[in-house]
Amino acid sequence: MSHDDEQQTNARRTGDRRNARDRIRADRERQEATRRRRRTLTAALAVAGVLTVAGALAAVVMSGDTESDDSAGGGGADPITEGSQSAPVTLSVYEDFRCPGCAQFEQGFKKTVNELREAGKVKVDYHIVAIVDRKDNSTGSTNAANAAACAKDAGHFTAYHDELFANQPAESEDRFADKKHLLQLASKVEGLDTPAFRDCVNGGTHDGWVAESTKAFGSSGYDATPTLLLDGENLSADRTAPFTPEILVSKVEEAAKEAKK
């Protein structure tokens, strides 16, 4: 082999190695990008060990007093609805104020959901449930859900709902069982901390509605919170699939176009 041929051969080998390294680097970058997208909501929608599957829930859900003033949810197990009734798309959200995955979802999606609602693009049906209470025989999920319904009566549901999730305690320390703590959080929402709201919280005005909402979730076929439905489509069906606020916006826009046909 001549000197020139040897140089060309070495150059090709060097180029091949460089191209191989570039391909490996590109593959790693694509894999990392995929992992980042998955982490956005996978943790929020994962069925954590702390959550209860629907079958088990149905056997232990409260079946006691269901007589209450249910103006917040419209009666029975009706959701709390926020947004314009004329919005073309309905987002249904099943949440428990003590559910860690729900707090993670709210942290990542609160701004987007509120913006879509305020723009009239979507109305949000909040199905507030008390699953975690059933797990540890506590009352924090129920008390927080009742307080949120009381906030709905006072016209401050969204702000208080967001405040509860922003201050969610560790699941092992059920601070929401303390109604005084729930009232302290209400003081952060302008205009909410009134005698009527305090009476509603302390009296458990909507405890019956919370029980009915939880019971309905137990027989719904959905197995964990948070569960998200967009015009009936279960966005939580595959809890390993990438899901981001941008994807939610895109799906809302697609659903709105379908609704106009």
Short mmCIF file of N, CA, C and O in Angstrom, two decimals, residues 87-93 121-125 222 228-235 248 251-260:
data_model
loop_
_atom_site.label_atom_id
_atom_site.label_comp_id
_atom_site.label_asym_id
_atom_site.label_seq_id
_atom_site.Cartn_x
_atom_site.Cartn_y
_atom_site.Cartn_z
N ALA A 87 -68.35 27.12 26.98
CA ALA A 87 -67.04 26.69 26.50
C ALA A 87 -67.21 25.44 25.65
O ALA A 87 -68.01 24.55 25.97
N PRO A 88 -66.47 25.33 24.55
CA PRO A 88 -66.66 24.21 23.62
C PRO A 88 -66.16 22.86 24.12
O PRO A 88 -66.53 21.82 23.59
N VAL A 89 -65.31 22.88 25.13
CA VAL A 89 -64.67 21.65 25.60
C VAL A 89 -64.80 21.55 27.12
O VAL A 89 -64.74 22.56 27.83
N THR A 90 -64.99 20.32 27.62
CA THR A 90 -65.07 20.09 29.06
C THR A 90 -63.90 19.22 29.50
O THR A 90 -63.68 18.14 28.96
N LEU A 91 -63.14 19.72 30.48
CA LEU A 91 -62.07 18.95 31.10
C LEU A 91 -62.56 18.47 32.45
O LEU A 91 -62.91 19.28 33.31
N SER A 92 -62.61 17.17 32.64
CA SER A 92 -63.02 16.60 33.92
C SER A 92 -61.78 16.15 34.68
O SER A 92 -60.94 15.43 34.13
N VAL A 93 -61.68 16.59 35.92
CA VAL A 93 -60.50 16.30 36.74
C VAL A 93 -60.95 15.60 38.02
O VAL A 93 -61.76 16.15 38.78
N LYS A 121 -61.99 28.69 26.61
CA LYS A 121 -61.74 27.55 25.73
C LYS A 121 -62.17 26.23 26.35
O LYS A 121 -62.39 25.25 25.64
N VAL A 122 -62.27 26.20 27.67
CA VAL A 122 -62.62 24.96 28.34
C VAL A 122 -63.33 25.28 29.65
O VAL A 122 -63.04 26.30 30.30
N LYS A 123 -64.29 24.45 30.01
CA LYS A 123 -64.83 24.52 31.37
C LYS A 123 -64.32 23.28 32.09
O LYS A 123 -64.11 22.23 31.48
N VAL A 124 -64.09 23.42 33.39
CA VAL A 124 -63.46 22.36 34.16
C VAL A 124 -64.44 21.81 35.19
O VAL A 124 -64.99 22.56 35.99
N ASP A 125 -64.67 20.52 35.12
CA ASP A 125 -65.48 19.83 36.12
C ASP A 125 -64.54 19.16 37.12
O ASP A 125 -63.82 18.22 36.77
N TYR A 222 -62.36 4.14 36.90
CA TYR A 222 -61.05 4.79 36.93
C TYR A 222 -60.34 4.34 38.20
O TYR A 222 -60.95 4.22 39.26
N LEU A 228 -57.87 12.41 34.24
CA LEU A 228 -58.27 13.54 33.40
C LEU A 228 -59.07 13.03 32.20
O LEU A 228 -58.65 12.10 31.52
N LEU A 229 -60.21 13.65 31.97
CA LEU A 229 -61.02 13.34 30.80
C LEU A 229 -61.22 14.63 30.01
O LEU A 229 -61.51 15.68 30.58
N LEU A 230 -61.07 14.53 28.70
CA LEU A 230 -61.33 15.67 27.83
C LEU A 230 -62.48 15.30 26.90
O LEU A 230 -62.32 14.49 26.00
N ASP A 231 -63.64 15.90 27.17
CA ASP A 231 -64.86 15.53 26.46
C ASP A 231 -65.04 14.01 26.46
O ASP A 231 -65.41 13.40 25.45
N GLY A 232 -64.75 13.41 27.60
CA GLY A 232 -64.95 11.97 27.77
C GLY A 232 -63.75 11.12 27.42
O GLY A 232 -63.71 9.94 27.78
N GLU A 233 -62.76 11.68 26.70
CA GLU A 233 -61.56 10.91 26.36
C GLU A 233 -60.65 10.85 27.58
O GLU A 233 -60.27 11.88 28.13
N ASN A 234 -60.27 9.65 27.97
CA ASN A 234 -59.43 9.47 29.15
C ASN A 234 -57.97 9.78 28.81
O ASN A 234 -57.29 8.97 28.18
N LEU A 235 -57.49 10.93 29.23
CA LEU A 235 -56.12 11.33 28.95
C LEU A 235 -55.14 10.60 29.87
O LEU A 235 -53.93 10.68 29.66
N LEU A 248 -51.72 19.24 26.24
CA LEU A 248 -53.08 19.52 26.69
C LEU A 248 -53.70 20.64 25.86
O LEU A 248 -54.85 20.53 25.41
N LYS A 251 -54.63 19.34 22.48
CA LYS A 251 -55.81 18.48 22.51
C LYS A 251 -57.09 19.30 22.71
O LYS A 251 -58.15 18.97 22.14
N VAL A 252 -57.02 20.34 23.52
CA VAL A 252 -58.18 21.22 23.71
C VAL A 252 -58.55 21.89 22.39
O VAL A 252 -59.73 21.97 22.02
N GLU A 253 -57.55 22.38 21.68
CA GLU A 253 -57.82 23.04 20.40
C GLU A 253 -58.42 22.07 19.38
O GLU A 253 -59.34 22.42 18.64
N GLU A 254 -57.90 20.83 19.35
CA GLU A 254 -58.45 19.82 18.45
C GLU A 254 -59.90 19.49 18.80
O GLU A 254 -60.76 19.38 17.92
N ALA A 255 -60.17 19.34 20.11
CA ALA A 255 -61.52 19.03 20.56
C ALA A 255 -62.48 20.17 20.26
O ALA A 255 -63.64 19.95 19.90
N ALA A 256 -61.99 21.41 20.37
CA ALA A 256 -62.83 22.57 20.07
C ALA A 256 -63.22 22.59 18.60
O ALA A 256 -64.36 22.92 18.24
N LYS A 257 -62.27 22.23 17.71
CA LYS A 257 -62.55 22.18 16.28
C LYS A 257 -63.60 21.12 15.99
O LYS A 257 -64.51 21.32 15.18
N GLU A 258 -63.48 19.97 16.66
CA GLU A 258 -64.44 18.90 16.46
C GLU A 258 -65.84 19.32 16.93
O GLU A 258 -66.85 18.98 16.31
N ALA A 259 -65.87 20.07 18.03
CA ALA A 259 -67.16 20.49 18.59
C ALA A 259 -67.88 21.47 17.67
O ALA A 259 -69.12 21.55 17.69
N LYS A 260 -67.13 22.19 16.85
CA LYS A 260 -67.73 23.19 15.97
C LYS A 260 -68.25 22.58 14.67
O LYS A 260 -68.95 23.24 13.90
#
